[in-house]
Amino acid sequence: MRLTRRRFLKLTGVGAVAAALPLDVVPVLAQSGPVRLGILAARAGVLAPVGESGLRGVQFATDRINAAGGILGRRLELIVEEESSPKDTVERFRKLALSDKVDAVSGAISTGVGLALGPAAEEMKTIWLAWDATTQKGVEESMPKPKYSFRSTDNECEAVMASILTARHWKGKFKTVAGINPDYSYGRDNWAAFLAIMKKYGIEAQVVSELWPKLGATDFTSHVATLIQAKPDLIFSCFWAGDTPIFMKQAHAAGLTKSTKVVLTTGGGVHESLKKDFTPEGAILGYNCFYFENPKASALAKEFTRWHAEKFKEWPNYESDHGYFTVVAFKAAIERAAKAAGGKWPTQDAIIQALEGVEAESLSGPRRYREDHIMEAAFFQGVTTHRNRHDFVTIDPVESMSTKQIQKPSGVGLYDWINGWKV
Amino acid sequence: MIVRALGLIAGAALVLLPLAGVPYTTTLLLPAFGYAVALLGLNLLFGSTGLLSFGHALFIALGGYTAAALTGRFGVRSLELVLLAAALVAALVAVPIGLLCVRYVKIYFGMLTLAFGMLFYSFLYKFYALTGGDEGMRVLRPMLLGRPLEHLDTVAYLTGPFYYYALGVLVVAALVMRRLVGSPFGLSLRSIRENAAKAESLGIGVRRCRLAAFVVAAVFGAIGGVLLVVPTGLADPLLAYWTHSGNLVFMLLLGGFDHFLGPVLGALVFILLQDSVMSLTSYWRFVFGAILAVIVIFFPRGLMGLLDARRAAAS
């Protein structure tokens, strides 16, 4: 086809109009029409399953809210964008804020993205309810007193709980430890917290190996060989992605799990892949804030687990709970603020104020935002067992700890807080 | 003729855009300006010299981290100083890397640049104390021409003064590059691309010219990198990752590497396309892969090749 000048101008003209139109010419329906919630969910790479899980929790919450009449009569509408690199995600955040004119944004898992989004949310004056991505650096340095950012539980909660359980179950039963953790802030923060807590409990275990494979690594042959050489009594790992079952499989094949104690702080995130064939009984396994077979689960949690299993043929994990909570907390805050304003639709400032300290029923039980914008939740961990109806390990008994116990309080450094424990 | 007229219209549209009251579209173009500067440099290497770098993101990251270090750690908030420092750092880094890389051509040059890019990525990722590891380093809002502009909120800052500043840097970069491409040095590069042995027999220092092109490309890359990280507020290791280098090559092919303004068009279209396709489907990478395949197979001269049919007929 020959592209004549006239035809080209026509095409580019139409293209330019079409490209310009949908971007910013969105009517502002401040207090009518649907409530717009922007979502940032990872859709590709190692974070994709976690992003999908968070999105499922958000969808479940949204469907329930809309079925019950929405938020003060307004439907809740989701606008989903992808979380990817910090640069691209900040641009998506900007799109949600400036072009889609959302009332708030929920999402983000990666710590790097979280550190970029925190300041971006403040600058764009847009409420951001994070699913995860809360590092010490984020809390202490980048955003000491945020107004618009509401962050998740601290990265180290899982390590803190697993370390307490390690001390409780195995104090005096191991002399050497090895750490194999993903090579990024989450891995490093968790390992450092574990070592600090061991020291606090008076466990003078010698560190015989510290390994830092890349996040999402798919081969651990050399790491397993190093661990066999190092002969640790206990292996500590905060793997949470597809690397967890691969490492366990290779460690099991090399006979490493037979006599060595294993602590997997976050492996519950990929619990279905931890098959009985290669995951031993008697290991400490953490599920973050949601355990799908919690015997004390609420009716809501049971309904969600059933819905999830039927719809996706999988048992749900914790990220759904983070996602779910951000939505119901947002709704609860709007209702709380509206009540204070005599039933009128609240201002953004009033919603922010109402989010501080707001409590809402989540999948894992009641959860809340602290006044310093950090989530509070219950965490679930336990000792692995093969006695269940699945082909993968579960935990029994299920131990639960509140973030009141395993998360540093507002305004205190993590290690100062740990050092101040009375054990 | 058409290209010139369209160029003028597009230029006027870019100047007037911030006044149109479409803040998101305006902020969206900021990364396009950054990429366009970097691509002008990359095209000197590829389009003019015939060397395809798969590690050019290294210099974008270098610019980004220089901006982060200066604004965040050393309190240097003047963007002019940051740009100058980024250019210097890039040149300093590019000389030794270039000395090694320009000894090779074609795929060997590509692989070597890829290796250096990934080496730098690993450095950024592993040296936590220095670079912040995966979390990267914050980039604080810089002053423009000595003016702190603190009374402006971020959107106003980005869609107003910073927009024009970045556009200005792009225009200056394009003018400098135009001068370079048209100079005897530019002609030498093209002769090297066409036939290095012949060029050498004419007395052109082939390696020296290739090295000079590499260093200039690096400087443009770092300047683009600075423009890129200011709107994000963070320099992170993914800036240096090989997929980012791949995106640069994609933009270059999209715009057309044998036209001077091809890289600028490539950057603009890539950003606008990514924005709309990303919102439509989570499989946008697949769509982009298909587009790349179509371009390489059917439109090897990119969008500029389509626009500039006259030149196509002449060539």
XYZ file of C-alpha atoms in Angstrom:
738
model
C 0.000 0.000 0.000
C 1.373 3.374 -0.983
C 1.360 5.931 1.749
C 0.434 9.213 0.102
C 0.951 12.498 1.838
C -2.789 13.058 2.221
C -3.398 9.595 3.528
C -0.540 9.879 5.965
C -1.749 13.202 7.343
C -5.223 11.765 7.741
C -3.888 8.754 9.570
C -1.606 10.691 11.878
C -4.355 13.219 12.558
C -6.769 10.500 13.606
C -4.008 8.780 15.547
C -3.014 11.931 17.378
C -6.596 12.710 18.379
C -7.178 9.125 19.462
C -3.956 9.090 21.450
C -4.642 12.370 23.174
C -8.278 11.808 24.013
C -8.419 8.994 26.541
C -5.429 10.141 28.535
C -6.545 13.116 30.492
C -10.036 14.024 29.435
C -11.648 11.996 32.176
C -14.594 13.726 33.756
C -14.052 14.375 37.421
C -16.866 12.852 39.384
C -15.747 13.938 42.774
C -18.663 12.837 44.850
C -20.794 10.767 42.570
C -20.211 7.834 40.275
C -17.937 5.004 41.307
C -15.124 5.214 43.832
C -11.981 4.578 41.806
C -9.231 2.472 43.319
C -6.002 2.130 41.364
C -4.194 -1.190 41.706
C -0.497 -1.826 41.119
C 0.031 -5.571 40.753
C 3.139 -7.348 39.510
C 2.245 -9.393 36.432
C 5.581 -10.685 35.184
C 8.729 -12.301 36.511
C 9.362 -13.717 39.945
C 6.853 -11.335 41.554
C 3.986 -12.303 39.234
C 2.411 -15.038 41.417
C 2.511 -12.720 44.436
C 0.974 -9.873 42.452
C -1.741 -12.206 41.208
C -2.427 -13.366 44.761
C -2.801 -9.787 46.001
C -5.085 -9.001 43.110
C -7.317 -11.956 43.999
C -7.727 -10.647 47.528
C -8.570 -7.198 46.163
C -11.072 -8.657 43.710
C -12.740 -10.737 46.419
C -13.065 -7.670 48.654
C -14.376 -5.523 45.809
C -16.984 -8.077 44.743
C -18.240 -8.356 48.307
C -18.337 -4.601 48.803
C -20.217 -4.012 45.566
C -22.631 -6.864 46.249
C -23.427 -5.192 49.572
C -24.145 -1.818 47.938
C -20.670 -0.319 47.515
C -19.080 2.338 49.699
C -21.817 4.633 51.012
C -23.855 3.695 47.967
C -21.068 4.261 45.436
C -19.697 1.338 43.481
C -16.047 0.494 43.899
C -14.213 0.367 40.599
C -10.716 -1.059 40.109
C -8.193 0.239 37.602
C -5.378 -2.270 37.399
C -1.893 -1.306 36.283
C 1.317 -3.305 36.346
C 4.013 -3.057 38.966
C 7.386 -3.489 37.269
C 10.598 -1.485 37.663
C 10.605 1.504 40.060
C 10.736 3.948 37.151
C 7.873 2.387 35.219
C 5.780 1.845 38.336
C 6.118 5.481 39.384
C 4.883 6.380 35.893
C 1.902 4.037 36.293
C 1.211 5.572 39.682
C 1.267 8.993 38.056
C -1.158 7.786 35.409
C -3.550 6.501 38.069
C -3.316 9.759 39.998
C -3.344 12.309 37.191
C -5.159 10.638 34.331
C -7.520 8.132 35.945
C -7.932 10.432 38.934
C -8.284 7.538 41.354
C -9.305 8.101 44.967
C -6.451 5.917 46.204
C -3.907 3.393 44.982
C -3.443 -0.056 46.480
C -0.588 -2.409 45.713
C 3.171 -2.855 45.229
C 5.332 -5.626 46.587
C 8.907 -4.931 45.558
C 11.023 -3.013 48.051
C 12.728 -0.941 45.347
C 9.340 0.018 43.930
C 8.079 0.769 47.427
C 10.930 3.162 48.076
C 10.162 5.042 44.877
C 6.397 5.045 45.384
C 6.509 6.401 48.927
C 7.872 9.819 47.953
C 5.815 9.734 44.730
C 2.598 9.273 46.715
C 3.499 12.224 48.928
C 4.342 14.358 45.910
C 1.214 13.396 43.988
C -0.908 13.796 47.126
C -2.502 10.438 46.470
C -3.290 7.854 49.136
C -1.166 4.739 48.625
C -1.961 1.535 50.512
C 0.985 -0.836 50.065
C 0.595 -4.599 50.047
C 4.211 -5.233 51.000
C 7.549 -3.526 50.317
C 8.267 -2.180 53.774
C 11.991 -2.149 54.416
C 13.736 -0.500 57.329
C 15.243 1.950 54.898
C 11.765 2.822 53.700
C 10.491 3.288 57.224
C 13.425 5.092 58.735
C 15.106 7.038 55.986
C 13.005 7.704 52.922
C 9.651 8.429 54.500
C 9.944 9.025 58.211
C 6.540 10.672 58.582
C 4.425 10.050 55.516
C 1.018 11.572 55.053
C -0.298 9.734 52.000
C 1.598 6.426 52.200
C 0.184 3.619 54.307
C 2.640 0.801 54.527
C 2.535 -2.914 55.135
C 3.961 -4.839 58.043
C 7.745 -4.652 58.393
C 9.869 -6.969 56.249
C 11.415 -8.529 59.319
C 8.225 -9.689 61.082
C 8.589 -13.189 59.667
C 12.231 -13.463 60.689
C 11.415 -12.138 64.163
C 8.648 -14.698 64.695
C 10.665 -17.576 63.206
C 13.634 -16.614 65.386
C 11.487 -16.596 68.520
C 10.132 -20.031 67.567
C 13.661 -21.274 66.825
C 14.807 -20.170 70.253
C 11.714 -21.654 71.886
C 11.948 -25.060 70.146
C 15.658 -25.537 69.610
C 17.674 -23.481 72.105
C 20.645 -25.576 73.150
C 20.062 -28.040 70.322
C 22.239 -26.414 67.647
C 25.733 -24.963 67.644
C 26.260 -23.921 64.027
C 23.987 -22.065 61.628
C 24.019 -21.252 57.935
C 21.912 -18.704 56.106
C 20.788 -18.969 52.513
C 18.736 -15.946 51.614
C 17.836 -14.071 48.433
C 20.332 -11.375 47.592
C 18.381 -8.200 48.189
C 17.248 -6.069 51.070
C 14.539 -8.485 52.231
C 17.001 -11.374 52.463
C 19.667 -9.292 54.138
C 17.287 -7.647 56.609
C 15.802 -10.986 57.667
C 19.150 -12.690 58.156
C 20.444 -9.752 60.212
C 17.305 -9.825 62.373
C 17.676 -13.578 62.924
C 21.282 -13.226 64.074
C 20.402 -10.341 66.398
C 17.596 -12.325 68.005
C 19.749 -15.429 68.446
C 22.238 -13.247 70.289
C 19.480 -11.732 72.397
C 18.346 -15.216 73.427
C 21.899 -16.075 74.426
C 22.297 -18.599 71.614
C 25.965 -18.395 70.668
C 25.634 -20.280 67.404
C 28.551 -20.059 65.043
C 27.710 -18.873 61.524
C 29.394 -21.388 59.224
C 28.047 -20.127 55.913
C 26.226 -17.099 54.531
C 24.911 -17.612 51.010
C 23.223 -15.005 48.842
C 21.766 -16.515 45.682
C 19.949 -14.205 43.314
C 16.227 -13.803 43.942
C 14.357 -16.391 41.892
C 17.464 -18.489 41.235
C 16.712 -21.871 39.696
C 19.822 -23.833 40.548
C 21.401 -24.300 43.963
C 23.901 -27.051 43.240
C 26.901 -25.001 44.342
C 25.063 -23.604 47.357
C 24.018 -27.069 48.500
C 27.595 -28.280 48.052
C 28.831 -25.399 50.201
C 26.248 -26.206 52.870
C 27.266 -29.874 52.895
C 30.861 -28.797 53.437
C 29.882 -26.329 56.168
C 27.754 -28.949 58.013
C 25.432 -26.497 59.800
C 23.098 -27.761 62.532
C 20.487 -25.286 61.341
C 19.728 -23.631 58.010
C 17.841 -20.344 57.999
C 16.184 -19.140 54.801
C 13.646 -16.480 53.927
C 13.067 -17.695 50.373
C 9.504 -16.929 49.383
C 9.285 -17.564 45.648
C 9.810 -20.481 43.278
C 13.358 -20.731 44.601
C 12.039 -22.319 47.833
C 10.940 -25.715 46.426
C 13.958 -25.888 44.095
C 16.358 -25.364 46.979
C 14.503 -27.848 49.191
C 14.468 -30.452 46.432
C 18.208 -30.140 45.812
C 19.004 -29.988 49.532
C 16.883 -33.102 50.117
C 18.510 -34.991 47.238
C 21.913 -34.235 48.772
C 20.749 -35.554 52.152
C 21.037 -32.139 53.733
C 17.599 -32.042 55.320
C 17.925 -35.376 57.133
C 19.751 -34.204 60.212
C 19.784 -30.441 59.745
C 17.137 -28.232 61.256
C 15.455 -26.010 58.700
C 13.791 -22.634 59.227
C 11.806 -21.297 56.260
C 10.411 -17.968 57.419
C 8.311 -17.248 54.345
C 8.117 -20.508 52.371
C 4.383 -20.602 53.097
C 4.009 -18.138 50.246
C 4.527 -21.060 47.878
C 3.158 -23.713 50.216
C 1.599 -25.932 47.541
C 4.978 -26.449 45.892
C 6.592 -27.703 49.114
C 5.828 -31.354 48.416
C 6.150 -34.008 51.085
C 8.654 -35.887 48.897
C 11.374 -33.399 49.663
C 10.154 -31.146 52.465
C 10.851 -32.703 55.845
C 8.601 -32.808 58.859
C 9.792 -30.839 61.853
C 10.935 -27.725 59.983
C 9.751 -24.261 61.012
C 7.634 -22.820 58.223
C 6.084 -19.354 58.062
C 2.965 -18.308 56.157
C 3.191 -14.561 56.754
C -0.292 -13.309 57.723
C -2.554 -15.955 56.211
C -2.633 -19.704 56.753
C -5.233 -21.393 54.603
C -5.924 -24.240 57.070
C -6.008 -22.228 60.235
C -8.285 -24.220 62.561
C -9.405 -20.946 64.141
C -10.215 -19.331 60.798
C -13.177 -16.962 60.674
C -16.236 -17.601 58.520
C -14.902 -14.928 56.141
C -11.524 -16.650 55.815
C -13.239 -19.986 55.180
C -15.467 -18.411 52.526
C -12.441 -16.851 50.830
C -10.445 -20.083 50.930
C -13.385 -21.946 49.394
C -13.878 -19.269 46.703
C -10.175 -19.251 45.912
C -9.885 -23.037 45.729
C -12.936 -23.345 43.481
C -12.053 -20.466 41.199
C -8.307 -20.950 40.860
C -7.827 -24.597 41.906
C -5.226 -23.429 44.433
C -5.115 -22.787 48.150
C -4.626 -19.075 48.845
C -1.607 -17.407 50.418
C -0.844 -14.272 52.417
C -0.660 -11.630 49.688
C -4.410 -11.984 49.152
C -4.879 -10.950 52.757
C -2.676 -7.857 52.365
C -4.635 -6.910 49.242
C -7.996 -7.623 50.875
C -7.153 -5.561 53.927
C -6.135 -2.459 51.960
C -9.564 -2.415 50.298
C -11.677 -3.010 53.382
C -9.559 -0.588 55.416
C -10.090 2.071 52.757
C -13.839 1.468 52.865
C -13.896 1.484 56.659
C -11.956 4.764 56.706
C -14.344 6.441 54.270
C -17.323 5.324 56.359
C -15.626 6.394 59.552
C -14.805 9.815 58.120
C -18.288 10.213 56.640
C -19.811 9.470 60.018
C -17.696 12.191 61.588
C -18.746 14.578 58.806
C -22.421 13.930 59.438
C -22.934 11.553 56.532
C -21.311 13.745 53.875
C -18.716 12.266 51.542
C -15.426 12.974 53.353
C -12.481 14.981 52.071
C -9.188 13.240 51.300
C -7.654 14.665 54.472
C -10.529 13.273 56.504
C -10.088 9.840 54.891
C -6.371 9.911 55.701
C -7.132 10.847 59.274
C -9.691 8.057 59.493
C -7.218 5.526 58.047
C -4.919 6.225 60.988
C -5.917 3.668 63.570
C -8.684 2.197 61.433
C -9.545 -1.424 62.161
C -11.202 -3.821 59.746
C -12.024 -7.497 59.594
C -9.563 -9.089 57.186
C -9.087 -12.657 56.025
C -6.594 -13.341 58.805
C -8.783 -11.734 61.460
C -8.973 -8.152 62.648
C -6.215 -5.935 61.242
C -5.501 -2.264 61.610
C -3.321 0.622 60.516
C -1.229 2.104 63.268
C -1.207 5.863 63.685
C 2.226 5.898 61.995
C 0.669 4.299 58.880
C 2.071 0.790 59.416
C -0.171 -2.280 59.256
C -0.862 -4.526 62.199
C -1.775 -8.137 61.626
C -1.412 -11.643 62.989
C 1.338 -13.866 61.604
C 1.161 -17.655 61.319
C 4.003 -20.132 61.548
C 4.500 -23.636 62.849
C 6.287 -26.926 62.557
C 5.818 -28.845 59.323
C 3.882 -32.079 59.196
C 3.077 -34.688 56.578
C -0.138 -35.716 58.328
C -2.667 -34.002 56.105
C -4.844 -34.665 53.036
C -2.486 -32.824 50.645
C 0.659 -33.832 48.796
C 2.491 -30.860 50.340
C 3.447 -30.070 53.919
C 1.280 -28.082 56.311
C 1.955 -26.975 59.889
C 0.756 -28.394 63.143
C 0.340 -26.892 65.637
C -0.377 -23.484 64.120
C 1.239 -20.730 66.121
C 0.085 -17.168 65.781
C 1.721 -13.946 66.924
C 0.505 -10.397 66.586
C 2.659 -7.682 65.078
C 2.342 -6.034 68.497
C 4.795 -8.727 69.521
C 6.948 -9.174 66.411
C 7.056 -5.736 64.799
C 9.042 -2.830 66.162
C 6.873 -0.107 67.632
C 6.673 3.368 66.182
C 9.744 5.560 66.408
C 12.228 2.918 67.589
C 15.089 1.389 65.588
C 14.701 -2.320 64.873
C 17.866 -3.413 66.657
C 17.366 -1.052 69.594
C 13.956 -2.610 69.995
C 15.301 -6.186 69.828
C 18.096 -5.347 72.264
C 15.518 -3.973 74.667
C 13.575 -7.267 74.885
C 13.310 -9.024 78.200
C 13.849 -12.704 77.464
C 9.583 18.362 3.085
C 6.850 16.373 4.810
C 9.271 15.404 7.522
C 10.289 18.991 8.050
C 6.667 20.182 8.230
C 5.713 17.367 10.564
C 8.789 18.069 12.623
C 7.786 21.695 13.019
C 4.237 20.733 13.987
C 5.512 18.142 16.461
C 8.005 20.653 17.877
C 5.274 23.263 18.340
C 3.031 20.629 19.954
C 5.817 19.698 22.377
C 6.342 23.340 23.333
C 2.638 23.974 23.845
C 1.768 20.681 25.548
C 2.249 21.857 29.155
C -0.280 24.615 28.494
C -2.929 22.155 27.339
C -3.878 21.102 30.866
C -3.035 17.442 30.381
C -0.565 16.896 33.222
C -0.257 13.156 32.856
C 0.593 13.251 29.161
C 3.075 15.993 29.924
C 4.850 13.965 32.614
C 4.745 10.970 30.300
C 6.947 12.766 27.803
C 9.694 13.425 30.364
C 11.186 9.930 30.107
C 10.846 10.210 26.328
C 13.098 13.289 26.395
C 15.642 11.448 28.541
C 15.593 8.438 26.247
C 15.772 10.637 23.170
C 19.021 12.238 24.398
C 20.500 8.831 25.207
C 19.393 7.455 21.840
C 20.924 10.322 19.910
C 24.205 9.156 21.405
C 23.512 5.480 20.853
C 22.696 6.230 17.230
C 26.058 7.887 16.702
C 27.468 4.511 17.639
C 24.992 2.388 15.694
C 23.583 4.497 12.863
C 26.792 6.368 12.073
C 29.557 4.005 13.148
C 27.806 0.669 12.707
C 28.498 -0.578 16.228
C 25.477 -1.977 18.049
C 25.795 -1.736 21.817
C 23.723 -4.048 24.007
C 24.954 -2.420 27.172
C 24.161 1.226 26.672
C 21.893 1.234 29.735
C 25.139 1.197 31.728
C 25.605 4.884 30.938
C 21.980 5.743 31.632
C 22.407 4.141 35.052
C 25.705 5.933 35.514
C 23.953 9.250 34.911
C 21.111 8.240 37.205
C 23.387 7.214 40.063
C 25.531 10.317 39.624
C 22.375 12.389 40.032
C 21.402 10.340 43.091
C 24.833 10.603 44.690
C 25.137 14.332 44.074
C 21.614 15.381 45.086
C 21.076 12.811 47.841
C 24.495 12.367 49.419
C 26.568 15.428 48.589
C 23.863 18.061 48.622
C 24.616 19.299 45.091
C 21.196 20.365 43.885
C 22.098 22.311 40.754
C 20.952 20.308 37.731
C 23.556 21.970 35.523
C 26.329 20.714 37.814
C 24.707 17.286 37.967
C 24.532 17.080 34.168
C 28.135 18.202 33.885
C 29.300 15.707 36.484
C 27.319 12.898 34.834
C 28.908 13.712 31.480
C 32.378 13.703 33.045
C 31.846 10.474 34.951
C 30.461 8.815 31.817
C 33.431 9.945 29.765
C 35.859 8.690 32.421
C 34.160 5.308 32.567
C 33.668 5.081 28.808
C 37.339 5.531 27.933
C 38.671 2.284 29.452
C 35.542 0.298 28.520
C 35.602 1.771 25.017
C 39.313 0.981 24.614
C 38.493 -2.668 25.182
C 35.221 -2.776 23.239
C 36.165 -0.938 20.045
C 38.847 -3.512 19.326
C 35.921 -5.631 18.200
C 32.980 -5.156 15.865
C 29.594 -6.724 15.163
C 28.371 -9.361 17.634
C 31.657 -9.336 19.565
C 31.280 -5.642 20.253
C 27.633 -6.233 21.208
C 28.496 -9.060 23.604
C 31.308 -7.127 25.214
C 29.121 -4.090 25.842
C 26.441 -6.406 27.203
C 29.005 -7.909 29.573
C 30.116 -4.507 30.854
C 26.497 -3.444 31.290
C 25.742 -6.500 33.391
C 28.965 -6.057 35.320
C 27.834 -2.598 36.305
C 24.367 -3.943 37.156
C 25.957 -6.506 39.478
C 28.081 -3.792 41.048
C 25.006 -1.662 41.712
C 23.142 -4.659 43.069
C 25.863 -6.075 45.307
C 27.546 -3.045 46.848
C 24.796 -2.206 49.295
C 26.704 0.278 51.391
C 27.648 2.335 48.358
C 24.695 1.968 46.004
C 21.777 0.905 48.195
C 21.619 -2.493 46.443
C 18.231 -3.412 45.021
C 16.611 -0.488 46.790
C 18.663 2.008 44.829
C 19.392 5.602 45.793
C 16.985 8.495 46.105
C 17.270 11.379 43.706
C 16.215 14.647 45.263
C 14.536 17.348 43.220
C 17.281 19.466 41.650
C 17.370 23.232 41.207
C 17.013 24.495 37.652
C 19.312 27.342 36.596
C 19.973 28.049 40.253
C 16.300 28.366 41.118
C 15.067 25.988 43.844
C 11.382 26.289 42.768
C 10.299 25.011 46.132
C 6.983 26.811 45.919
C 5.914 24.401 43.178
C 4.481 20.996 43.978
C 6.006 18.077 42.130
C 3.438 17.901 39.337
C 3.761 21.634 38.676
C 7.556 21.359 38.804
C 7.651 18.410 36.409
C 5.064 19.672 33.956
C 6.394 23.226 33.990
C 10.025 24.203 34.509
C 11.492 20.707 34.384
C 9.571 19.857 31.215
C 11.010 22.856 29.384
C 14.434 22.251 30.859
C 14.452 18.653 29.631
C 13.129 19.733 26.244
C 15.855 22.367 26.126
C 18.530 19.789 26.934
C 17.121 17.571 24.185
C 17.213 20.432 21.664
C 20.795 21.314 22.608
C 21.785 17.637 22.470
C 20.179 17.298 19.048
C 21.940 20.421 17.736
C 25.293 19.233 19.050
C 24.724 15.805 17.578
C 23.666 17.276 14.240
C 26.864 19.266 14.175
C 28.887 16.183 15.065
C 27.235 13.978 12.459
C 27.785 16.585 9.767
C 31.385 17.274 10.748
C 34.430 15.582 9.216
C 34.400 13.364 12.311
C 30.843 12.261 11.460
C 31.877 11.570 7.892
C 34.830 9.541 9.134
C 32.473 7.462 11.264
C 30.223 6.759 8.315
C 33.156 5.779 6.156
C 34.293 3.425 8.920
C 30.817 1.927 8.994
C 30.829 1.371 5.249
C 34.345 0.022 4.933
C 36.754 0.218 7.824
C 39.749 -1.012 5.833
C 39.198 1.569 3.145
C 38.732 4.281 5.750
C 41.983 3.317 7.366
C 43.773 3.451 4.031
C 42.474 7.003 3.699
C 44.259 7.889 6.889
C 41.294 7.773 9.287
C 42.220 6.463 12.719
C 39.521 3.790 12.875
C 39.902 2.778 16.502
C 40.382 6.325 17.653
C 37.211 7.427 15.886
C 35.254 4.456 17.195
C 36.469 5.220 20.701
C 35.479 8.861 20.332
C 32.006 7.815 19.154
C 31.741 5.436 22.106
C 32.660 8.164 24.580
C 30.258 10.679 23.026
C 27.489 8.079 23.112
C 28.267 7.414 26.771
C 28.092 11.121 27.615
C 24.721 11.448 25.888
C 23.571 8.290 27.691
C 24.492 9.693 31.089
C 22.783 13.021 30.374
C 19.678 11.111 29.308
C 19.979 9.073 32.504
C 19.922 12.209 34.653
C 16.774 13.442 32.903
C 15.240 10.009 33.373
C 15.701 9.667 37.132
C 14.596 13.128 38.213
C 10.884 12.422 37.577
C 11.175 8.966 39.206
C 13.070 10.250 42.237
C 15.076 7.026 42.436
C 18.050 5.468 40.701
C 17.793 1.677 40.851
C 19.901 -1.161 39.436
C 17.272 -2.095 36.832
C 18.366 1.011 34.933
C 21.548 -0.882 34.048
C 19.878 -4.237 33.382
C 20.259 -5.766 29.928
C 16.520 -5.566 29.193
C 16.803 -1.800 29.537
C 19.615 -1.822 26.978
C 17.334 -3.959 24.811
C 14.582 -1.360 25.105
C 16.998 1.292 23.856
C 17.795 -0.766 20.785
C 14.063 -1.341 20.282
C 13.393 2.403 20.389
C 16.170 2.983 17.902
C 14.784 0.416 15.472
C 11.263 1.723 16.001
C 12.216 5.295 15.153
C 14.671 4.395 12.449
C 18.413 4.549 12.897
C 19.314 5.950 9.506
C 17.542 9.240 10.033
C 18.925 11.849 12.369
C 15.611 12.330 14.227
C 14.721 8.625 14.194
C 15.888 8.099 17.792
C 13.795 11.028 19.043
C 10.702 9.720 17.281
C 11.459 6.203 18.511
C 11.635 7.359 22.122
C 8.389 9.327 21.884
C 6.433 6.581 20.153
C 7.821 3.860 22.434
C 6.753 5.726 25.570
C 3.277 6.591 24.259
C 2.786 3.074 22.931
C 3.960 1.444 26.134
C 1.619 3.648 28.118
C -1.470 2.695 26.141
C -0.689 -0.987 25.597
C 0.301 -1.517 29.246
C -3.102 -0.272 30.372
C -4.905 -2.503 27.902
C -3.276 -5.843 28.564
C -0.910 -7.455 30.977
C 0.595 -9.214 27.959
C 2.030 -5.952 26.642
C 5.503 -7.443 26.390
C 4.130 -9.944 23.898
C 2.568 -7.127 21.856
C 5.869 -5.258 21.914
C 7.761 -8.329 20.790
C 5.381 -8.717 17.857
C 5.773 -5.031 16.942
C 9.560 -5.383 17.021
C 9.385 -8.412 14.761
C 7.134 -6.567 12.284
C 9.448 -3.559 12.232
C 12.592 -5.583 11.672
C 11.001 -7.701 8.936
C 8.858 -5.191 7.069
C 10.106 -1.718 8.036
C 13.826 -1.991 8.637
C 14.145 1.798 8.363
C 11.651 2.311 11.186
C 8.943 4.964 11.397
C 11.214 7.629 9.960
C 11.715 5.414 6.949
C 7.939 5.384 6.485
C 7.681 9.146 6.779
C 10.632 9.980 4.662
C 9.624 8.110 1.521
C 11.586 10.499 -0.675
C 14.849 9.497 0.906
C 13.857 5.892 0.646
C 13.339 6.307 -3.062
C 16.661 8.073 -3.385
C 18.629 5.497 -1.448
